């Protein structure tokens, strides 16, 4: 095998893998299936946010380097940038991403981090399709370590951005490398407040099914109980 490459078996042996099933069951790296002895928690329907997707093709996820306005990611960024006075907003979409979008701001002794995972709809209109939320919930669960290693997360963002700029691209929507470096240098002295957002315009808030509410509830509980992170769920009306 060429230098620097390794097989799947070797990777799994070294790093392990977690597989999440229904009702909070988890297949751990050592081959055990664990399931909490507790009732499932349903994500509250009224906690789901509905963005305005007018003019957006909900089947097109990434805005791409041209920042196409009719995409899910573009509208998500547009809406979230208007919510707070963010110091840094970066489009990190791509292989090895931390999230599709990462937003950062300092407030007193806290560092607020919003990691956003977007997913396109499988159909033209919103509905109650369980498959539309499985993958994006999985992406959210991969972000759970962000709260415990926030300096590494932000440092990786900077390294990825440097590579983008070397290729003639730019991921910054708000801020620049200097602003991101300033946050990195201060991060260890700030209390992290990490929010994970999942965005799926193919999910209708009004049509939320019990099965979907259970998947979202399990995702929220895992993120909160394990690392104290907050979950935002963004859908259609």
mmCIF file of N, CA and C in Angstrom, residues 8 13 25 28 33 38 44 57 74 80 84 87 94 100 123 128 151 155 158 176 187 192 201 204-205 232:
data_model
loop_
_atom_site.group_PDB
_atom_site.id
_atom_site.type_symbol
_atom_site.label_atom_id
_atom_site.label_comp_id
_atom_site.label_asym_id
_atom_site.label_seq_id
_atom_site.Cartn_x
_atom_site.Cartn_y
_atom_site.Cartn_z
ATOM 1 N N UNK A 8 -9.244 0.294 5.413
ATOM 2 C CA UNK A 8 -10.383 0.584 6.275
ATOM 3 C C UNK A 8 -10.273 -0.171 7.594
ATOM 4 N N UNK A 13 -9.602 -0.103 13.423
ATOM 5 C CA UNK A 13 -8.914 -0.666 14.587
ATOM 6 C C UNK A 13 -8.272 0.436 15.419
ATOM 7 N N UNK A 25 -29.969 3.648 20.573
ATOM 8 C CA UNK A 25 -29.042 2.519 20.611
ATOM 9 C C UNK A 25 -27.767 2.892 19.859
ATOM 10 N N UNK A 28 -20.811 0.468 19.749
ATOM 11 C CA UNK A 28 -19.548 1.086 20.137
ATOM 12 C C UNK A 28 -18.379 0.454 19.392
ATOM 13 N N UNK A 33 -23.467 -3.198 21.740
ATOM 14 C CA UNK A 33 -24.616 -2.335 21.487
ATOM 15 C C UNK A 33 -25.171 -1.891 22.834
ATOM 16 N N UNK A 38 -34.357 4.190 29.312
ATOM 17 C CA UNK A 38 -35.204 5.345 29.560
ATOM 18 C C UNK A 38 -36.136 5.533 28.367
ATOM 19 N N UNK A 44 -39.612 18.749 20.544
ATOM 20 C CA UNK A 44 -40.854 19.527 20.489
ATOM 21 C C UNK A 44 -41.082 20.157 19.110
ATOM 22 N N UNK A 57 -34.239 26.682 -4.366
ATOM 23 C CA UNK A 57 -34.427 25.305 -4.820
ATOM 24 C C UNK A 57 -33.983 24.406 -3.673
ATOM 25 N N UNK A 74 -26.898 29.050 0.897
ATOM 26 C CA UNK A 74 -26.868 30.514 0.757
ATOM 27 C C UNK A 74 -27.937 31.160 1.635
ATOM 28 N N UNK A 80 -28.776 33.499 9.054
ATOM 29 C CA UNK A 80 -28.044 33.420 10.319
ATOM 30 C C UNK A 80 -27.101 34.598 10.533
ATOM 31 N N UNK A 84 -27.082 37.664 14.582
ATOM 32 C CA UNK A 84 -26.141 38.125 15.598
ATOM 33 C C UNK A 84 -25.014 38.911 14.931
ATOM 34 N N UNK A 87 -18.359 37.647 14.454
ATOM 35 C CA UNK A 87 -17.023 38.125 14.087
ATOM 36 C C UNK A 87 -16.477 37.385 12.875
ATOM 37 N N UNK A 94 -17.195 21.045 2.131
ATOM 38 C CA UNK A 94 -16.230 20.281 1.353
ATOM 39 C C UNK A 94 -15.729 19.079 2.128
ATOM 40 N N UNK A 100 -20.882 22.689 7.366
ATOM 41 C CA UNK A 100 -21.079 23.435 6.124
ATOM 42 C C UNK A 100 -20.796 24.914 6.333
ATOM 43 N N UNK A 123 -37.110 15.627 -2.162
ATOM 44 C CA UNK A 123 -38.224 15.891 -3.070
ATOM 45 C C UNK A 123 -38.449 17.396 -3.188
ATOM 46 N N UNK A 128 -42.780 14.700 5.524
ATOM 47 C CA UNK A 128 -42.397 13.991 6.748
ATOM 48 C C UNK A 128 -41.570 12.765 6.396
ATOM 49 N N UNK A 151 -10.302 24.719 20.533
ATOM 50 C CA UNK A 151 -9.114 25.328 19.927
ATOM 51 C C UNK A 151 -8.664 24.540 18.696
ATOM 52 N N UNK A 155 -8.573 25.928 14.954
ATOM 53 C CA UNK A 155 -7.280 25.844 14.277
ATOM 54 C C UNK A 155 -7.382 25.106 12.958
ATOM 55 N N UNK A 158 -8.772 27.350 10.299
ATOM 56 C CA UNK A 158 -7.780 28.264 9.733
ATOM 57 C C UNK A 158 -6.890 27.550 8.725
ATOM 58 N N UNK A 176 -11.984 37.671 8.522
ATOM 59 C CA UNK A 176 -10.838 37.270 7.709
ATOM 60 C C UNK A 176 -9.896 36.429 8.562
ATOM 61 N N UNK A 187 -9.127 31.632 22.604
ATOM 62 C CA UNK A 187 -10.122 30.581 22.837
ATOM 63 C C UNK A 187 -9.924 29.844 24.155
ATOM 64 N N UNK A 192 -16.603 27.889 26.096
ATOM 65 C CA UNK A 192 -17.278 27.614 24.823
ATOM 66 C C UNK A 192 -18.776 27.407 24.992
ATOM 67 N N UNK A 201 -34.737 21.852 4.688
ATOM 68 C CA UNK A 201 -35.986 22.438 4.199
ATOM 69 C C UNK A 201 -36.961 21.412 3.651
ATOM 70 N N UNK A 204 -41.119 19.299 6.856
ATOM 71 C CA UNK A 204 -42.190 20.225 7.200
ATOM 72 C C UNK A 204 -42.432 20.194 8.703
ATOM 73 N N UNK A 205 -42.338 21.355 9.329
ATOM 74 C CA UNK A 205 -42.611 21.420 10.766
ATOM 75 C C UNK A 205 -44.037 20.966 11.062
ATOM 76 N N UNK A 232 -30.145 23.165 17.327
ATOM 77 C CA UNK A 232 -31.174 23.923 16.614
ATOM 78 C C UNK A 232 -31.638 23.090 15.429
#
